[in-house]
């Protein structure tokens, strides 16, 4: 997807929102998207032709929520002494809830009903949880890798999966099909 495609999709979403009688986007949403577009335009080495503004927004939002995930994991495991599976699960659910809210409002600027999106998102994070959090993350920790490093490696794997699912499944748009 190119920047041009991403910008056209945002404009189409705004038109459909106006037609449906919804307020288009709040000032924060518009500023976030505009900032992502400006940054993508300035990417070197021709990357501006291949990196979508929504991918950059996803990277920023999920970088923040992943940092929160690791912070909570550390508190739950090291400070509270919770068992690793409980600490991983609790931190994961809290961080992914925040990720959903921020991506829905700021990055993908969705105006679709939230209910079906939440269901799709829960299925996606369920798959992600089993495959990457426990499959890769807990598996590497079980093999002896330090749990923070194991979680970071799992996080890199899940980033690609979750962006794809959020972009083309959870927050898909009729104009993108």
mmCIF file of N, CA and C in Angstrom, residues 67-174:
data_model
loop_
_atom_site.group_PDB
_atom_site.id
_atom_site.type_symbol
_atom_site.label_atom_id
_atom_site.label_comp_id
_atom_site.label_asym_id
_atom_site.label_seq_id
_atom_site.Cartn_x
_atom_site.Cartn_y
_atom_site.Cartn_z
ATOM 1 N N UNK A 67 5.637 -0.916 25.186
ATOM 2 C CA UNK A 67 6.415 -0.439 26.333
ATOM 3 C C UNK A 67 5.586 -0.576 27.613
ATOM 4 N N UNK A 68 4.310 -0.230 27.527
ATOM 5 C CA UNK A 68 3.410 -0.402 28.669
ATOM 6 C C UNK A 68 3.285 -1.880 29.021
ATOM 7 N N UNK A 69 3.170 -2.736 28.007
ATOM 8 C CA UNK A 69 3.093 -4.182 28.214
ATOM 9 C C UNK A 69 4.325 -4.673 28.984
ATOM 10 N N UNK A 70 5.510 -4.288 28.535
ATOM 11 C CA UNK A 70 6.740 -4.720 29.220
ATOM 12 C C UNK A 70 6.828 -4.166 30.637
ATOM 13 N N UNK A 71 6.408 -2.913 30.821
ATOM 14 C CA UNK A 71 6.415 -2.321 32.161
ATOM 15 C C UNK A 71 5.486 -3.061 33.104
ATOM 16 N N UNK A 72 4.279 -3.338 32.627
ATOM 17 C CA UNK A 72 3.328 -4.088 33.454
ATOM 18 C C UNK A 72 3.825 -5.502 33.729
ATOM 19 N N UNK A 73 4.398 -6.142 32.718
ATOM 20 C CA UNK A 73 4.954 -7.488 32.895
ATOM 21 C C UNK A 73 6.011 -7.477 33.996
ATOM 22 N N UNK A 74 6.879 -6.481 33.973
ATOM 23 C CA UNK A 74 7.936 -6.382 34.979
ATOM 24 C C UNK A 74 7.343 -6.181 36.375
ATOM 25 N N UNK A 75 6.362 -5.298 36.491
ATOM 26 C CA UNK A 75 5.728 -5.044 37.785
ATOM 27 C C UNK A 75 5.013 -6.301 38.283
ATOM 28 N N UNK A 76 4.224 -6.918 37.402
ATOM 29 C CA UNK A 76 3.467 -8.095 37.822
ATOM 30 C C UNK A 76 4.380 -9.256 38.210
ATOM 31 N N UNK A 77 5.452 -9.449 37.438
ATOM 32 C CA UNK A 77 6.348 -10.592 37.686
ATOM 33 C C UNK A 77 7.352 -10.292 38.797
ATOM 34 N N UNK A 78 8.077 -9.187 38.662
ATOM 35 C CA UNK A 78 9.180 -8.912 39.591
ATOM 36 C C UNK A 78 8.726 -8.262 40.897
ATOM 37 N N UNK A 79 7.815 -7.316 40.817
ATOM 38 C CA UNK A 79 7.386 -6.622 42.033
ATOM 39 C C UNK A 79 6.314 -7.403 42.796
ATOM 40 N N UNK A 80 5.348 -7.958 42.070
ATOM 41 C CA UNK A 80 4.261 -8.672 42.729
ATOM 42 C C UNK A 80 4.522 -10.164 42.861
ATOM 43 N N UNK A 81 5.493 -10.685 42.114
ATOM 44 C CA UNK A 81 5.821 -12.105 42.186
ATOM 45 C C UNK A 81 4.801 -13.038 41.552
ATOM 46 N N UNK A 82 3.996 -12.509 40.628
ATOM 47 C CA UNK A 82 2.990 -13.344 39.968
ATOM 48 C C UNK A 82 3.660 -14.418 39.127
ATOM 49 N N UNK A 83 3.020 -15.556 38.941
ATOM 50 C CA UNK A 83 3.549 -16.572 38.024
ATOM 51 C C UNK A 83 3.649 -15.971 36.610
ATOM 52 N N UNK A 84 4.649 -16.397 35.864
ATOM 53 C CA UNK A 84 4.897 -15.815 34.544
ATOM 54 C C UNK A 84 3.682 -15.861 33.621
ATOM 55 N N UNK A 85 2.955 -16.988 33.505
ATOM 56 C CA UNK A 85 1.785 -16.975 32.611
ATOM 57 C C UNK A 85 0.731 -15.929 33.007
ATOM 58 N N UNK A 86 0.482 -15.751 34.299
ATOM 59 C CA UNK A 86 -0.487 -14.754 34.755
ATOM 60 C C UNK A 86 0.029 -13.339 34.486
ATOM 61 N N UNK A 87 1.307 -13.099 34.734
ATOM 62 C CA UNK A 87 1.896 -11.781 34.496
ATOM 63 C C UNK A 87 1.852 -11.427 33.006
ATOM 64 N N UNK A 88 2.215 -12.385 32.148
ATOM 65 C CA UNK A 88 2.192 -12.157 30.694
ATOM 66 C C UNK A 88 0.767 -11.870 30.228
ATOM 67 N N UNK A 89 -0.177 -12.684 30.668
ATOM 68 C CA UNK A 89 -1.566 -12.548 30.230
ATOM 69 C C UNK A 89 -2.165 -11.216 30.676
ATOM 70 N N UNK A 90 -1.965 -10.845 31.906
ATOM 71 C CA UNK A 90 -2.535 -9.599 32.426
ATOM 72 C C UNK A 90 -1.952 -8.377 31.720
ATOM 73 N N UNK A 91 -0.647 -8.338 31.584
ATOM 74 C CA UNK A 91 -0.005 -7.207 30.901
ATOM 75 C C UNK A 91 -0.452 -7.134 29.451
ATOM 76 N N UNK A 92 -0.520 -8.275 28.805
ATOM 77 C CA UNK A 92 -0.933 -8.376 27.402
ATOM 78 C C UNK A 92 -2.338 -7.836 27.193
ATOM 79 N N UNK A 93 -3.288 -8.265 28.001
ATOM 80 C CA UNK A 93 -4.677 -7.841 27.829
ATOM 81 C C UNK A 93 -4.846 -6.341 28.061
ATOM 82 N N UNK A 94 -4.194 -5.805 29.061
ATOM 83 C CA UNK A 94 -4.292 -4.371 29.320
ATOM 84 C C UNK A 94 -3.674 -3.553 28.180
ATOM 85 N N UNK A 95 -2.505 -3.959 27.711
ATOM 86 C CA UNK A 95 -1.837 -3.230 26.638
ATOM 87 C C UNK A 95 -2.599 -3.336 25.323
ATOM 88 N N UNK A 96 -3.136 -4.513 25.024
ATOM 89 C CA UNK A 96 -3.864 -4.668 23.763
ATOM 90 C C UNK A 96 -5.208 -3.953 23.780
ATOM 91 N N UNK A 97 -5.821 -3.819 24.929
ATOM 92 C CA UNK A 97 -7.039 -3.014 25.023
ATOM 93 C C UNK A 97 -6.750 -1.560 24.685
ATOM 94 N N UNK A 98 -5.667 -1.026 25.232
ATOM 95 C CA UNK A 98 -5.263 0.342 24.917
ATOM 96 C C UNK A 98 -4.902 0.485 23.446
ATOM 97 N N UNK A 99 -4.210 -0.500 22.896
ATOM 98 C CA UNK A 99 -3.846 -0.480 21.475
ATOM 99 C C UNK A 99 -5.085 -0.403 20.588
ATOM 100 N N UNK A 100 -6.099 -1.203 20.910
ATOM 101 C CA UNK A 100 -7.339 -1.185 20.126
ATOM 102 C C UNK A 100 -7.954 0.205 20.127
ATOM 103 N N UNK A 101 -8.091 0.785 21.302
ATOM 104 C CA UNK A 101 -8.727 2.101 21.411
ATOM 105 C C UNK A 101 -7.953 3.176 20.646
ATOM 106 N N UNK A 102 -6.644 3.215 20.827
ATOM 107 C CA UNK A 102 -5.838 4.244 20.152
ATOM 108 C C UNK A 102 -5.798 4.045 18.643
ATOM 109 N N UNK A 103 -5.652 2.802 18.197
ATOM 110 C CA UNK A 103 -5.626 2.553 16.749
ATOM 111 C C UNK A 103 -6.980 2.845 16.113
ATOM 112 N N UNK A 104 -8.048 2.483 16.776
ATOM 113 C CA UNK A 104 -9.387 2.732 16.234
ATOM 114 C C UNK A 104 -9.634 4.225 16.061
ATOM 115 N N UNK A 105 -9.309 5.010 17.080
ATOM 116 C CA UNK A 105 -9.602 6.451 17.045
ATOM 117 C C UNK A 105 -8.590 7.252 16.245
ATOM 118 N N UNK A 106 -7.316 7.057 16.514
ATOM 119 C CA UNK A 106 -6.289 7.928 15.941
ATOM 120 C C UNK A 106 -5.727 7.441 14.617
ATOM 121 N N UNK A 107 -5.449 6.186 14.522
ATOM 122 C CA UNK A 107 -4.710 5.683 13.372
ATOM 123 C C UNK A 107 -5.611 5.270 12.217
ATOM 124 N N UNK A 108 -6.557 4.384 12.481
ATOM 125 C CA UNK A 108 -7.422 3.908 11.411
ATOM 126 C C UNK A 108 -8.698 4.743 11.289
ATOM 127 N N UNK A 109 -8.942 5.611 12.278
ATOM 128 C CA UNK A 109 -10.063 6.562 12.254
ATOM 129 C C UNK A 109 -11.376 5.908 11.874
ATOM 130 N N UNK A 110 -11.674 4.819 12.513
ATOM 131 C CA UNK A 110 -12.856 4.040 12.186
ATOM 132 C C UNK A 110 -14.117 4.669 12.757
ATOM 133 N N UNK A 111 -15.159 4.668 11.938
ATOM 134 C CA UNK A 111 -16.478 5.134 12.357
ATOM 135 C C UNK A 111 -17.493 3.995 12.296
ATOM 136 N N UNK A 112 -17.019 2.808 12.004
ATOM 137 C CA UNK A 112 -17.895 1.634 11.938
ATOM 138 C C UNK A 112 -18.330 1.266 13.353
ATOM 139 N N UNK A 113 -19.406 0.504 13.478
ATOM 140 C CA UNK A 113 -19.819 0.050 14.811
ATOM 141 C C UNK A 113 -18.684 -0.725 15.494
ATOM 142 N N UNK A 114 -18.459 -0.414 16.756
ATOM 143 C CA UNK A 114 -17.339 -1.015 17.482
ATOM 144 C C UNK A 114 -17.555 -2.487 17.809
ATOM 145 N N UNK A 115 -18.799 -2.907 18.009
ATOM 146 C CA UNK A 115 -19.083 -4.288 18.412
ATOM 147 C C UNK A 115 -18.457 -5.342 17.522
ATOM 148 N N UNK A 116 -18.749 -5.323 16.210
ATOM 149 C CA UNK A 116 -18.134 -6.320 15.328
ATOM 150 C C UNK A 116 -16.604 -6.215 15.283
ATOM 151 N N UNK A 117 -16.092 -4.995 15.394
ATOM 152 C CA UNK A 117 -14.641 -4.819 15.400
ATOM 153 C C UNK A 117 -14.018 -5.437 16.644
ATOM 154 N N UNK A 118 -14.675 -5.284 17.775
ATOM 155 C CA UNK A 118 -14.166 -5.870 19.016
ATOM 156 C C UNK A 118 -14.136 -7.390 18.900
ATOM 157 N N UNK A 119 -15.164 -7.979 18.326
ATOM 158 C CA UNK A 119 -15.213 -9.437 18.160
ATOM 159 C C UNK A 119 -14.049 -9.894 17.273
ATOM 160 N N UNK A 120 -13.854 -9.234 16.131
ATOM 161 C CA UNK A 120 -12.737 -9.590 15.236
ATOM 162 C C UNK A 120 -11.397 -9.407 15.932
ATOM 163 N N UNK A 121 -11.277 -8.326 16.694
ATOM 164 C CA UNK A 121 -10.033 -8.044 17.411
ATOM 165 C C UNK A 121 -9.761 -9.109 18.467
ATOM 166 N N UNK A 122 -10.797 -9.527 19.188
ATOM 167 C CA UNK A 122 -10.613 -10.570 20.203
ATOM 168 C C UNK A 122 -10.169 -11.889 19.577
ATOM 169 N N UNK A 123 -10.735 -12.235 18.426
ATOM 170 C CA UNK A 123 -10.295 -13.446 17.722
ATOM 171 C C UNK A 123 -8.824 -13.293 17.316
ATOM 172 N N UNK A 124 -8.479 -12.117 16.772
ATOM 173 C CA UNK A 124 -7.099 -11.874 16.335
ATOM 174 C C UNK A 124 -6.117 -11.943 17.499
ATOM 175 N N UNK A 125 -6.464 -11.329 18.629
ATOM 176 C CA UNK A 125 -5.513 -11.377 19.743
ATOM 177 C C UNK A 125 -5.480 -12.757 20.388
ATOM 178 N N UNK A 126 -6.571 -13.500 20.275
ATOM 179 C CA UNK A 126 -6.547 -14.895 20.748
ATOM 180 C C UNK A 126 -5.547 -15.721 19.959
ATOM 181 N N UNK A 127 -5.607 -15.589 18.641
ATOM 182 C CA UNK A 127 -4.641 -16.291 17.777
ATOM 183 C C UNK A 127 -3.234 -15.800 18.065
ATOM 184 N N UNK A 128 -3.076 -14.482 18.163
ATOM 185 C CA UNK A 128 -1.779 -13.880 18.450
ATOM 186 C C UNK A 128 -1.223 -14.378 19.784
ATOM 187 N N UNK A 129 -2.088 -14.440 20.766
ATOM 188 C CA UNK A 129 -1.689 -14.860 22.108
ATOM 189 C C UNK A 129 -1.123 -16.277 22.103
ATOM 190 N N UNK A 130 -1.851 -17.182 21.462
ATOM 191 C CA UNK A 130 -1.413 -18.578 21.430
ATOM 192 C C UNK A 130 -0.144 -18.732 20.597
ATOM 193 N N UNK A 131 -0.134 -18.125 19.408
ATOM 194 C CA UNK A 131 0.989 -18.323 18.486
ATOM 195 C C UNK A 131 2.256 -17.596 18.925
ATOM 196 N N UNK A 132 2.123 -16.332 19.307
ATOM 197 C CA UNK A 132 3.327 -15.532 19.551
ATOM 198 C C UNK A 132 3.651 -15.332 21.018
ATOM 199 N N UNK A 133 2.647 -15.051 21.842
ATOM 200 C CA UNK A 133 2.932 -14.795 23.247
ATOM 201 C C UNK A 133 3.366 -16.081 23.939
ATOM 202 N N UNK A 134 2.543 -17.114 23.826
ATOM 203 C CA UNK A 134 2.941 -18.366 24.457
ATOM 204 C C UNK A 134 3.797 -19.223 23.551
ATOM 205 N N UNK A 135 3.458 -19.283 22.288
ATOM 206 C CA UNK A 135 4.254 -20.114 21.382
ATOM 207 C C UNK A 135 5.701 -19.660 21.292
ATOM 208 N N UNK A 136 5.894 -18.395 21.014
ATOM 209 C CA UNK A 136 7.259 -17.870 20.851
ATOM 210 C C UNK A 136 7.791 -17.345 22.185
ATOM 211 N N UNK A 137 7.053 -16.407 22.807
ATOM 212 C CA UNK A 137 7.539 -15.745 24.024
ATOM 213 C C UNK A 137 7.774 -16.683 25.193
ATOM 214 N N UNK A 138 6.722 -17.373 25.619
ATOM 215 C CA UNK A 138 6.872 -18.284 26.761
ATOM 216 C C UNK A 138 7.734 -19.483 26.385
ATOM 217 N N UNK A 139 7.651 -19.891 25.117
ATOM 218 C CA UNK A 139 8.491 -21.009 24.666
ATOM 219 C C UNK A 139 9.973 -20.695 24.774
ATOM 220 N N UNK A 140 10.356 -19.493 24.337
ATOM 221 C CA UNK A 140 11.765 -19.087 24.443
ATOM 222 C C UNK A 140 12.186 -18.933 25.902
ATOM 223 N N UNK A 141 11.290 -18.403 26.740
ATOM 224 C CA UNK A 141 11.608 -18.276 28.168
ATOM 225 C C UNK A 141 11.768 -19.665 28.796
ATOM 226 N N UNK A 142 10.919 -20.596 28.423
ATOM 227 C CA UNK A 142 11.006 -21.956 28.927
ATOM 228 C C UNK A 142 12.329 -22.611 28.507
ATOM 229 N N UNK A 143 12.809 -22.256 27.315
ATOM 230 C CA UNK A 143 14.092 -22.791 26.837
ATOM 231 C C UNK A 143 15.298 -22.127 27.502
ATOM 232 N N UNK A 144 15.041 -21.093 28.340
ATOM 233 C CA UNK A 144 16.122 -20.485 29.098
ATOM 234 C C UNK A 144 16.462 -19.051 28.719
ATOM 235 N N UNK A 145 15.808 -18.492 27.714
ATOM 236 C CA UNK A 145 16.061 -17.107 27.337
ATOM 237 C C UNK A 145 15.410 -16.198 28.378
ATOM 238 N N UNK A 146 16.081 -15.130 28.766
ATOM 239 C CA UNK A 146 15.555 -14.176 29.742
ATOM 240 C C UNK A 146 14.184 -13.687 29.268
ATOM 241 N N UNK A 147 13.217 -13.598 30.183
ATOM 242 C CA UNK A 147 11.829 -13.386 29.779
ATOM 243 C C UNK A 147 11.583 -12.057 29.075
ATOM 244 N N UNK A 148 12.333 -11.005 29.404
ATOM 245 C CA UNK A 148 12.165 -9.731 28.676
ATOM 246 C C UNK A 148 12.591 -9.896 27.208
ATOM 247 N N UNK A 149 13.724 -10.524 26.985
ATOM 248 C CA UNK A 149 14.218 -10.731 25.617
ATOM 249 C C UNK A 149 13.262 -11.646 24.836
ATOM 250 N N UNK A 150 12.774 -12.681 25.493
ATOM 251 C CA UNK A 150 11.809 -13.580 24.848
ATOM 252 C C UNK A 150 10.554 -12.804 24.440
ATOM 253 N N UNK A 151 10.096 -11.898 25.296
ATOM 254 C CA UNK A 151 8.892 -11.104 25.011
ATOM 255 C C UNK A 151 9.147 -10.126 23.870
ATOM 256 N N UNK A 152 10.329 -9.562 23.789
ATOM 257 C CA UNK A 152 10.668 -8.640 22.701
ATOM 258 C C UNK A 152 10.690 -9.377 21.360
ATOM 259 N N UNK A 153 11.271 -10.549 21.324
ATOM 260 C CA UNK A 153 11.293 -11.343 20.079
ATOM 261 C C UNK A 153 9.868 -11.705 19.660
ATOM 262 N N UNK A 154 9.059 -12.133 20.622
ATOM 263 C CA UNK A 154 7.662 -12.440 20.316
ATOM 264 C C UNK A 154 6.937 -11.186 19.830
ATOM 265 N N UNK A 155 7.257 -10.033 20.422
ATOM 266 C CA UNK A 155 6.636 -8.769 20.031
ATOM 267 C C UNK A 155 6.929 -8.391 18.591
ATOM 268 N N UNK A 156 8.118 -8.667 18.127
ATOM 269 C CA UNK A 156 8.457 -8.380 16.730
ATOM 270 C C UNK A 156 7.625 -9.240 15.778
ATOM 271 N N UNK A 157 7.452 -10.490 16.140
ATOM 272 C CA UNK A 157 6.625 -11.388 15.315
ATOM 273 C C UNK A 157 5.169 -10.937 15.308
ATOM 274 N N UNK A 158 4.661 -10.619 16.476
ATOM 275 C CA UNK A 158 3.255 -10.247 16.562
ATOM 276 C C UNK A 158 2.976 -8.900 15.913
ATOM 277 N N UNK A 159 3.954 -8.013 15.831
ATOM 278 C CA UNK A 159 3.739 -6.697 15.218
ATOM 279 C C UNK A 159 3.307 -6.827 13.762
ATOM 280 N N UNK A 160 3.980 -7.670 13.027
ATOM 281 C CA UNK A 160 3.640 -7.869 11.615
ATOM 282 C C UNK A 160 2.244 -8.477 11.493
ATOM 283 N N UNK A 161 1.973 -9.476 12.269
ATOM 284 C CA UNK A 161 0.665 -10.135 12.246
ATOM 285 C C UNK A 161 -0.456 -9.157 12.624
ATOM 286 N N UNK A 162 -0.299 -8.451 13.736
ATOM 287 C CA UNK A 162 -1.371 -7.596 14.228
ATOM 288 C C UNK A 162 -1.624 -6.394 13.317
ATOM 289 N N UNK A 163 -0.576 -5.811 12.729
ATOM 290 C CA UNK A 163 -0.827 -4.706 11.787
ATOM 291 C C UNK A 163 -1.664 -5.216 10.621
ATOM 292 N N UNK A 164 -1.280 -6.351 10.095
ATOM 293 C CA UNK A 164 -2.015 -6.909 8.947
ATOM 294 C C UNK A 164 -3.470 -7.171 9.297
ATOM 295 N N UNK A 165 -3.711 -7.748 10.453
ATOM 296 C CA UNK A 165 -5.079 -8.055 10.868
ATOM 297 C C UNK A 165 -5.872 -6.770 11.124
ATOM 298 N N UNK A 166 -5.265 -5.807 11.794
ATOM 299 C CA UNK A 166 -5.983 -4.568 12.080
ATOM 300 C C UNK A 166 -6.283 -3.797 10.798
ATOM 301 N N UNK A 167 -5.336 -3.757 9.897
ATOM 302 C CA UNK A 167 -5.478 -2.973 8.666
ATOM 303 C C UNK A 167 -6.476 -3.594 7.697
ATOM 304 N N UNK A 168 -6.410 -4.904 7.517
ATOM 305 C CA UNK A 168 -7.196 -5.535 6.467
ATOM 306 C C UNK A 168 -8.373 -6.381 6.959
ATOM 307 N N UNK A 169 -8.510 -6.547 8.278
ATOM 308 C CA UNK A 169 -9.633 -7.332 8.794
ATOM 309 C C UNK A 169 -10.455 -6.501 9.789
ATOM 310 N N UNK A 170 -9.864 -6.093 10.895
ATOM 311 C CA UNK A 170 -10.615 -5.426 11.959
ATOM 312 C C UNK A 170 -11.120 -4.052 11.519
ATOM 313 N N UNK A 171 -10.246 -3.224 10.959
ATOM 314 C CA UNK A 171 -10.621 -1.868 10.570
ATOM 315 C C UNK A 171 -10.714 -1.714 9.056
ATOM 316 N N UNK A 172 -11.066 -2.792 8.384
ATOM 317 C CA UNK A 172 -11.185 -2.734 6.918
ATOM 318 C C UNK A 172 -12.315 -1.776 6.548
ATOM 319 N N UNK A 173 -12.284 -1.372 5.335
ATOM 320 C CA UNK A 173 -13.273 -0.423 4.859
ATOM 321 C C UNK A 173 -13.786 -0.898 3.511
ATOM 322 N N UNK A 174 -15.021 -0.622 3.212
ATOM 323 C CA UNK A 174 -15.609 -1.074 1.948
ATOM 324 C C UNK A 174 -14.783 -0.614 0.767
#
